[in-house]
GROMACS .gro file of C-alpha atoms in nm:
model
  377
    1UNK     CA    1   3.850   3.123  -5.428
    2UNK     CA    2   4.188   2.970  -5.343
    3UNK     CA    3   4.551   2.971  -5.459
    4UNK     CA    4   4.584   3.347  -5.442
    5UNK     CA    5   4.829   3.561  -5.248
    6UNK     CA    6   4.651   3.839  -5.062
    7UNK     CA    7   4.960   4.036  -4.970
    8UNK     CA    8   5.013   4.211  -5.304
    9UNK     CA    9   4.660   4.244  -5.445
   10UNK     CA   10   4.417   4.526  -5.375
   11UNK     CA   11   4.057   4.550  -5.501
   12UNK     CA   12   3.897   4.895  -5.505
   13UNK     CA   13   3.583   5.031  -5.665
   14UNK     CA   14   3.402   5.351  -5.751
   15UNK     CA   15   3.038   5.437  -5.700
   16UNK     CA   16   2.896   5.262  -6.007
   17UNK     CA   17   2.839   4.911  -5.865
   18UNK     CA   18   2.971   4.860  -5.507
   19UNK     CA   19   2.757   4.548  -5.458
   20UNK     CA   20   2.929   4.366  -5.745
   21UNK     CA   21   3.273   4.473  -5.614
   22UNK     CA   22   3.190   4.338  -5.268
   23UNK     CA   23   3.066   4.007  -5.413
   24UNK     CA   24   3.386   3.965  -5.618
   25UNK     CA   25   3.606   4.045  -5.319
   26UNK     CA   26   3.410   3.804  -5.100
   27UNK     CA   27   3.442   3.523  -5.353
   28UNK     CA   28   3.818   3.578  -5.358
   29UNK     CA   29   3.843   3.588  -4.981
   30UNK     CA   30   3.968   3.946  -4.986
   31UNK     CA   31   3.866   4.266  -4.818
   32UNK     CA   32   3.762   4.554  -5.040
   33UNK     CA   33   4.041   4.813  -5.036
   34UNK     CA   34   4.000   5.147  -4.868
   35UNK     CA   35   3.905   5.387  -5.146
   36UNK     CA   36   3.666   5.677  -5.111
   37UNK     CA   37   3.520   5.843  -5.419
   38UNK     CA   38   3.295   6.145  -5.376
   39UNK     CA   39   3.194   6.469  -5.548
   40UNK     CA   40   3.247   6.822  -5.426
   41UNK     CA   41   2.973   7.083  -5.440
   42UNK     CA   42   3.101   7.192  -5.782
   43UNK     CA   43   3.068   6.827  -5.905
   44UNK     CA   44   3.443   6.766  -5.924
   45UNK     CA   45   3.542   6.408  -5.845
   46UNK     CA   46   3.769   6.343  -5.546
   47UNK     CA   47   3.947   6.010  -5.490
   48UNK     CA   48   4.111   5.919  -5.160
   49UNK     CA   49   4.294   5.585  -5.127
   50UNK     CA   50   4.361   5.506  -4.761
   51UNK     CA   51   4.565   5.185  -4.806
   52UNK     CA   52   4.914   5.167  -4.953
   53UNK     CA   53   4.925   5.052  -5.316
   54UNK     CA   54   5.302   5.080  -5.373
   55UNK     CA   55   5.431   4.778  -5.562
   56UNK     CA   56   5.091   4.605  -5.556
   57UNK     CA   57   4.851   4.479  -5.821
   58UNK     CA   58   4.540   4.696  -5.822
   59UNK     CA   59   4.204   4.583  -5.959
   60UNK     CA   60   3.954   4.867  -6.006
   61UNK     CA   61   3.595   4.744  -6.041
   62UNK     CA   62   3.390   5.012  -6.214
   63UNK     CA   63   3.110   4.942  -6.459
   64UNK     CA   64   2.907   5.170  -6.683
   65UNK     CA   65   2.562   5.288  -6.576
   66UNK     CA   66   2.319   5.558  -6.684
   67UNK     CA   67   2.563   5.804  -6.521
   68UNK     CA   68   2.832   5.705  -6.770
   69UNK     CA   69   3.036   6.027  -6.767
   70UNK     CA   70   3.083   6.024  -6.390
   71UNK     CA   71   3.163   5.652  -6.402
   72UNK     CA   72   3.439   5.718  -6.655
   73UNK     CA   73   3.591   6.011  -6.465
   74UNK     CA   74   3.593   5.813  -6.140
   75UNK     CA   75   3.773   5.526  -6.313
   76UNK     CA   76   4.031   5.753  -6.477
   77UNK     CA   77   4.107   5.941  -6.156
   78UNK     CA   78   4.134   5.619  -5.952
   79UNK     CA   79   4.371   5.470  -6.210
   80UNK     CA   80   4.585   5.782  -6.222
   81UNK     CA   81   4.595   5.800  -5.841
   82UNK     CA   82   4.725   5.442  -5.829
   83UNK     CA   83   4.977   5.515  -6.104
   84UNK     CA   84   5.122   5.816  -5.923
   85UNK     CA   85   5.130   5.609  -5.602
   86UNK     CA   86   5.368   5.358  -5.767
   87UNK     CA   87   5.131   5.065  -5.809
   88UNK     CA   88   5.291   4.772  -5.994
   89UNK     CA   89   4.995   4.708  -6.222
   90UNK     CA   90   4.647   4.859  -6.256
   91UNK     CA   91   4.372   4.642  -6.403
   92UNK     CA   92   4.041   4.800  -6.493
   93UNK     CA   93   3.751   4.559  -6.437
   94UNK     CA   94   3.472   4.715  -6.646
   95UNK     CA   95   3.187   4.463  -6.687
   96UNK     CA   96   2.996   4.702  -6.913
   97UNK     CA   97   3.213   4.938  -7.115
   98UNK     CA   98   3.038   5.275  -7.161
   99UNK     CA   99   3.014   5.423  -7.512
  100UNK     CA  100   3.075   5.079  -7.664
  101UNK     CA  101   2.787   5.131  -7.909
  102UNK     CA  102   2.965   5.439  -8.049
  103UNK     CA  103   3.234   5.229  -8.215
  104UNK     CA  104   3.165   5.336  -8.575
  105UNK     CA  105   3.177   5.665  -8.761
  106UNK     CA  106   2.839   5.835  -8.767
  107UNK     CA  107   2.786   6.133  -8.997
  108UNK     CA  108   3.049   6.392  -8.903
  109UNK     CA  109   3.098   6.272  -8.547
  110UNK     CA  110   3.375   6.052  -8.416
  111UNK     CA  111   3.443   5.702  -8.282
  112UNK     CA  112   3.394   5.775  -7.913
  113UNK     CA  113   3.500   5.430  -7.791
  114UNK     CA  114   3.841   5.488  -7.951
  115UNK     CA  115   3.875   5.816  -7.759
  116UNK     CA  116   3.773   5.641  -7.437
  117UNK     CA  117   4.031   5.368  -7.496
  118UNK     CA  118   4.308   5.625  -7.535
  119UNK     CA  119   4.200   5.802  -7.216
  120UNK     CA  120   4.207   5.476  -7.022
  121UNK     CA  121   4.551   5.384  -7.148
  122UNK     CA  122   4.685   5.731  -7.066
  123UNK     CA  123   4.541   5.726  -6.713
  124UNK     CA  124   4.766   5.432  -6.620
  125UNK     CA  125   4.556   5.121  -6.675
  126UNK     CA  126   4.775   4.827  -6.778
  127UNK     CA  127   4.501   4.571  -6.847
  128UNK     CA  128   4.125   4.566  -6.909
  129UNK     CA  129   3.872   4.300  -6.811
  130UNK     CA  130   3.529   4.351  -6.964
  131UNK     CA  131   3.233   4.143  -7.074
  132UNK     CA  132   3.044   4.105  -7.402
  133UNK     CA  133   3.163   4.411  -7.588
  134UNK     CA  134   2.911   4.546  -7.837
  135UNK     CA  135   3.167   4.476  -8.110
  136UNK     CA  136   3.469   4.257  -8.036
  137UNK     CA  137   3.682   4.480  -8.263
  138UNK     CA  138   3.675   4.745  -7.986
  139UNK     CA  139   3.963   4.551  -7.829
  140UNK     CA  140   4.183   4.685  -8.108
  141UNK     CA  141   4.129   5.043  -7.988
  142UNK     CA  142   4.335   4.973  -7.676
  143UNK     CA  143   4.714   4.969  -7.655
  144UNK     CA  144   4.694   4.734  -7.356
  145UNK     CA  145   4.565   4.375  -7.321
  146UNK     CA  146   4.185   4.337  -7.313
  147UNK     CA  147   4.006   4.023  -7.192
  148UNK     CA  148   3.649   4.017  -7.325
  149UNK     CA  149   3.466   3.766  -7.104
  150UNK     CA  150   3.144   3.595  -7.218
  151UNK     CA  151   2.819   3.568  -7.027
  152UNK     CA  152   2.667   3.319  -7.272
  153UNK     CA  153   2.742   3.009  -7.056
  154UNK     CA  154   2.534   3.160  -6.773
  155UNK     CA  155   2.246   3.250  -7.007
  156UNK     CA  156   2.254   2.908  -7.175
  157UNK     CA  157   2.243   2.740  -6.836
  158UNK     CA  158   1.945   2.955  -6.739
  159UNK     CA  159   1.758   2.848  -7.054
  160UNK     CA  160   1.822   2.481  -6.985
  161UNK     CA  161   1.738   2.489  -6.615
  162UNK     CA  162   1.475   2.764  -6.574
  163UNK     CA  163   1.264   2.764  -6.892
  164UNK     CA  164   1.013   2.478  -6.883
  165UNK     CA  165   1.002   2.271  -7.203
  166UNK     CA  166   1.286   2.475  -7.356
  167UNK     CA  167   1.314   2.209  -7.627
  168UNK     CA  168   1.000   2.365  -7.774
  169UNK     CA  169   1.178   2.699  -7.806
  170UNK     CA  170   1.309   2.898  -8.098
  171UNK     CA  171   1.592   3.151  -8.069
  172UNK     CA  172   1.492   3.488  -8.214
  173UNK     CA  173   1.711   3.770  -8.347
  174UNK     CA  174   1.513   4.094  -8.321
  175UNK     CA  175   1.706   4.229  -8.622
  176UNK     CA  176   1.956   4.082  -8.871
  177UNK     CA  177   2.243   4.246  -8.683
  178UNK     CA  178   2.191   4.005  -8.392
  179UNK     CA  179   2.159   3.700  -8.616
  180UNK     CA  180   2.514   3.575  -8.551
  181UNK     CA  181   2.468   3.577  -8.174
  182UNK     CA  182   2.125   3.417  -8.203
  183UNK     CA  183   2.259   3.150  -8.436
  184UNK     CA  184   2.534   3.065  -8.186
  185UNK     CA  185   2.274   3.013  -7.912
  186UNK     CA  186   2.057   2.807  -8.145
  187UNK     CA  187   2.346   2.580  -8.241
  188UNK     CA  188   2.450   2.523  -7.880
  189UNK     CA  189   2.097   2.443  -7.768
  190UNK     CA  190   2.013   2.261  -8.092
  191UNK     CA  191   1.707   2.476  -8.145
  192UNK     CA  192   1.553   2.654  -8.441
  193UNK     CA  193   1.631   3.013  -8.541
  194UNK     CA  194   1.402   3.299  -8.641
  195UNK     CA  195   1.497   3.649  -8.757
  196UNK     CA  196   1.273   3.956  -8.748
  197UNK     CA  197   1.321   4.176  -9.051
  198UNK     CA  198   1.150   4.489  -9.170
  199UNK     CA  199   1.073   4.853  -9.097
  200UNK     CA  200   1.126   4.822  -8.720
  201UNK     CA  201   1.484   4.705  -8.778
  202UNK     CA  202   1.748   4.919  -8.614
  203UNK     CA  203   2.065   4.759  -8.741
  204UNK     CA  204   2.355   5.002  -8.719
  205UNK     CA  205   2.439   4.948  -9.085
  206UNK     CA  206   2.111   5.116  -9.176
  207UNK     CA  207   2.170   5.436  -8.980
  208UNK     CA  208   2.219   5.750  -9.187
  209UNK     CA  209   2.587   5.814  -9.247
  210UNK     CA  210   2.728   6.147  -9.363
  211UNK     CA  211   2.931   5.970  -9.628
  212UNK     CA  212   2.607   5.904  -9.814
  213UNK     CA  213   2.558   6.270  -9.889
  214UNK     CA  214   2.328   6.356 -10.182
  215UNK     CA  215   2.503   6.415 -10.512
  216UNK     CA  216   2.572   6.775 -10.618
  217UNK     CA  217   2.322   6.977 -10.819
  218UNK     CA  218   2.289   6.915 -11.192
  219UNK     CA  219   2.481   7.228 -11.286
  220UNK     CA  220   2.768   7.133 -11.057
  221UNK     CA  221   2.745   6.773 -11.176
  222UNK     CA  222   2.794   6.884 -11.536
  223UNK     CA  223   3.094   7.092 -11.434
  224UNK     CA  224   3.230   6.801 -11.233
  225UNK     CA  225   3.173   6.563 -11.522
  226UNK     CA  226   3.359   6.790 -11.761
  227UNK     CA  227   3.647   6.817 -11.516
  228UNK     CA  228   3.663   6.441 -11.477
  229UNK     CA  229   3.661   6.393 -11.853
  230UNK     CA  230   3.957   6.630 -11.888
  231UNK     CA  231   4.153   6.422 -11.634
  232UNK     CA  232   4.072   6.084 -11.788
  233UNK     CA  233   4.359   5.884 -11.938
  234UNK     CA  234   4.377   5.799 -12.305
  235UNK     CA  235   4.087   5.594 -12.437
  236UNK     CA  236   4.147   5.218 -12.439
  237UNK     CA  237   4.187   5.025 -12.757
  238UNK     CA  238   3.881   4.917 -12.953
  239UNK     CA  239   3.896   4.563 -12.812
  240UNK     CA  240   3.910   4.688 -12.452
  241UNK     CA  241   3.651   4.959 -12.521
  242UNK     CA  242   3.388   4.695 -12.584
  243UNK     CA  243   3.440   4.561 -12.228
  244UNK     CA  244   3.433   4.904 -12.060
  245UNK     CA  245   3.109   5.042 -11.923
  246UNK     CA  246   3.069   5.413 -11.861
  247UNK     CA  247   2.809   5.591 -11.649
  248UNK     CA  248   2.625   5.912 -11.719
  249UNK     CA  249   2.799   6.242 -11.656
  250UNK     CA  250   2.851   6.318 -11.287
  251UNK     CA  251   2.828   6.111 -10.972
  252UNK     CA  252   2.556   5.841 -10.976
  253UNK     CA  253   2.273   5.909 -10.733
  254UNK     CA  254   2.273   5.698 -10.417
  255UNK     CA  255   1.962   5.480 -10.410
  256UNK     CA  256   1.771   5.509 -10.083
  257UNK     CA  257   1.687   5.195  -9.888
  258UNK     CA  258   1.322   5.098  -9.868
  259UNK     CA  259   1.255   4.856  -9.584
  260UNK     CA  260   0.985   4.592  -9.631
  261UNK     CA  261   0.702   4.553  -9.379
  262UNK     CA  262   0.791   4.389  -9.049
  263UNK     CA  263   0.814   4.013  -9.105
  264UNK     CA  264   0.948   3.706  -8.928
  265UNK     CA  265   1.176   3.466  -9.112
  266UNK     CA  266   1.115   3.138  -8.933
  267UNK     CA  267   0.832   2.955  -8.757
  268UNK     CA  268   0.732   3.064  -8.403
  269UNK     CA  269   0.373   2.938  -8.398
  270UNK     CA  270   0.307   2.746  -8.077
  271UNK     CA  271   0.672   2.784  -7.972
  272UNK     CA  272   0.857   2.958  -7.689
  273UNK     CA  273   1.039   3.258  -7.839
  274UNK     CA  274   1.373   3.351  -7.678
  275UNK     CA  275   1.524   3.681  -7.793
  276UNK     CA  276   1.896   3.725  -7.723
  277UNK     CA  277   2.109   4.038  -7.734
  278UNK     CA  278   2.410   4.196  -7.563
  279UNK     CA  279   2.232   4.504  -7.421
  280UNK     CA  280   1.880   4.607  -7.321
  281UNK     CA  281   1.855   4.984  -7.296
  282UNK     CA  282   1.567   5.151  -7.479
  283UNK     CA  283   1.316   4.869  -7.500
  284UNK     CA  284   1.078   4.992  -7.771
  285UNK     CA  285   1.238   4.763  -8.030
  286UNK     CA  286   1.207   4.461  -7.800
  287UNK     CA  287   0.842   4.542  -7.727
  288UNK     CA  288   0.763   4.580  -8.099
  289UNK     CA  289   0.937   4.249  -8.171
  290UNK     CA  290   0.746   4.079  -7.889
  291UNK     CA  291   0.412   4.205  -8.024
  292UNK     CA  292   0.507   4.070  -8.367
  293UNK     CA  293   0.598   3.732  -8.217
  294UNK     CA  294   0.269   3.717  -8.025
  295UNK     CA  295   0.072   3.794  -8.340
  296UNK     CA  296   0.248   3.504  -8.511
  297UNK     CA  297   0.150   3.253  -8.243
  298UNK     CA  298   0.439   3.248  -7.994
  299UNK     CA  299   0.308   3.103  -7.667
  300UNK     CA  300   0.574   3.259  -7.440
  301UNK     CA  301   0.838   3.526  -7.495
  302UNK     CA  302   1.168   3.559  -7.310
  303UNK     CA  303   1.440   3.822  -7.352
  304UNK     CA  304   1.797   3.738  -7.248
  305UNK     CA  305   2.084   3.987  -7.250
  306UNK     CA  306   2.416   4.041  -7.078
  307UNK     CA  307   2.373   4.407  -6.983
  308UNK     CA  308   2.049   4.546  -6.847
  309UNK     CA  309   2.078   4.924  -6.864
  310UNK     CA  310   1.698   4.969  -6.885
  311UNK     CA  311   1.692   5.345  -6.930
  312UNK     CA  312   1.401   5.587  -6.908
  313UNK     CA  313   1.060   5.420  -6.868
  314UNK     CA  314   1.185   5.076  -6.975
  315UNK     CA  315   1.041   4.894  -6.668
  316UNK     CA  316   0.690   5.026  -6.736
  317UNK     CA  317   0.704   4.938  -7.106
  318UNK     CA  318   0.831   4.589  -7.030
  319UNK     CA  319   0.567   4.535  -6.764
  320UNK     CA  320   0.291   4.629  -7.010
  321UNK     CA  321   0.440   4.428  -7.300
  322UNK     CA  322   0.369   4.066  -7.405
  323UNK     CA  323   0.718   3.968  -7.282
  324UNK     CA  324   0.691   3.709  -7.005
  325UNK     CA  325   1.040   3.737  -6.860
  326UNK     CA  326   1.353   3.952  -6.901
  327UNK     CA  327   1.680   3.794  -6.788
  328UNK     CA  328   1.999   4.000  -6.751
  329UNK     CA  329   2.324   3.965  -6.558
  330UNK     CA  330   2.437   4.195  -6.279
  331UNK     CA  331   2.706   4.372  -6.482
  332UNK     CA  332   2.494   4.687  -6.432
  333UNK     CA  333   2.295   4.762  -6.114
  334UNK     CA  334   1.920   4.748  -6.178
  335UNK     CA  335   1.760   4.691  -5.840
  336UNK     CA  336   1.527   4.991  -5.880
  337UNK     CA  337   1.409   4.865  -6.218
  338UNK     CA  338   1.336   4.522  -6.064
  339UNK     CA  339   1.108   4.686  -5.810
  340UNK     CA  340   0.920   4.857  -6.093
  341UNK     CA  341   0.887   4.544  -6.310
  342UNK     CA  342   0.844   4.196  -6.163
  343UNK     CA  343   0.941   4.033  -6.493
  344UNK     CA  344   1.312   4.123  -6.461
  345UNK     CA  345   1.538   3.840  -6.335
  346UNK     CA  346   1.909   3.862  -6.255
  347UNK     CA  347   2.197   3.619  -6.306
  348UNK     CA  348   2.507   3.668  -6.088
  349UNK     CA  349   2.834   3.666  -6.286
  350UNK     CA  350   3.065   3.771  -6.000
  351UNK     CA  351   3.221   3.422  -5.996
  352UNK     CA  352   3.342   3.470  -6.355
  353UNK     CA  353   3.501   3.807  -6.278
  354UNK     CA  354   3.664   3.668  -5.961
  355UNK     CA  355   3.808   3.374  -6.154
  356UNK     CA  356   3.943   3.606  -6.424
  357UNK     CA  357   4.114   3.824  -6.162
  358UNK     CA  358   4.262   3.517  -5.993
  359UNK     CA  359   4.401   3.379  -6.318
  360UNK     CA  360   4.551   3.712  -6.424
  361UNK     CA  361   4.708   3.768  -6.083
  362UNK     CA  362   4.856   3.416  -6.078
  363UNK     CA  363   4.968   3.450  -6.440
  364UNK     CA  364   4.756   3.155  -6.547
  365UNK     CA  365   4.601   3.098  -6.887
  366UNK     CA  366   4.268   3.267  -6.956
  367UNK     CA  367   4.175   3.018  -7.230
  368UNK     CA  368   3.980   2.806  -6.979
  369UNK     CA  369   3.726   3.088  -6.948
  370UNK     CA  370   3.682   3.094  -7.327
  371UNK     CA  371   3.655   2.720  -7.388
  372UNK     CA  372   3.390   2.619  -7.641
  373UNK     CA  373   3.314   2.988  -7.707
  374UNK     CA  374   3.291   3.101  -8.069
  375UNK     CA  375   3.358   3.447  -8.204
  376UNK     CA  376   2.989   3.509  -8.259
  377UNK     CA  377   2.902   3.479  -7.885
   0.00000   0.00000   0.00000
């Protein structure tokens, strides 16, 4: 990297992904700052910054892993340590934002990503750089600027250069919730689109929500209906009454969803199926989708995603599945998983993060990094 002043910029990192931090610093021609993060015997997090950060721009590279809670606490403590040491600005570089899937109200829980955003803002962070948020609306939870980078150009390039005969491919959405992203890939590559729909679907809109509580008992419904009738306004005129529809006494019962059998909307017979998503964590849904694609005649199956969390026994399940190749970026460390499953390939996105840091530090426009990128990516 060039055109960057090294006198007032410091890059530090926690324990989540030191390899990525070193690659970013190397691409920028900088030395990783002296920051030590360790845990005491009682599991408290200790941060020691050896270099001066007074009046400097600090970039903290800390991603989310399977140890998400420790990753978050390390980031917050590092940010607060820089804040109390009079740093000029503190930018959190978080390639994978933990708890990003908990961005909607579930039953009687809470929106955890909103809580996390408030904690980050309070700790002293003045800017956030992240990549492929689970929902782009998460940016609105922060009171500071958020740059949501896209990994799709790297994945599209991989499809064009590393998948033989990719013109015979079809982009597959493993559930309707991923259809927008899949459609964006299909349009850019000028390929067909297929959507898997049915009982294996795990779209977040179908999760049980506490707001869909069952209606009250019949006795209480009658009482409630009588109360509502007492509070109703005067009856409309005869002409308006003919256009007014009333329901039975009480609250109408909520009709339960009945999912159809697992089906594929689109033709995959004799084609290369490429499933795209933002995160691969628990892989049972991907394996079930791959088996369905194989039964319908797909000759090869690829899975492409930005974040490869690959929790639990994901490597074993992927290795035993019909999936031929799993391609993820290095936003999350997964070297151990690669040793357990030879099908996992990695794309390096450190150059994108380094360029984003350079542009922010030099106060240049970030629009270049988002050129030709649609909202659905």
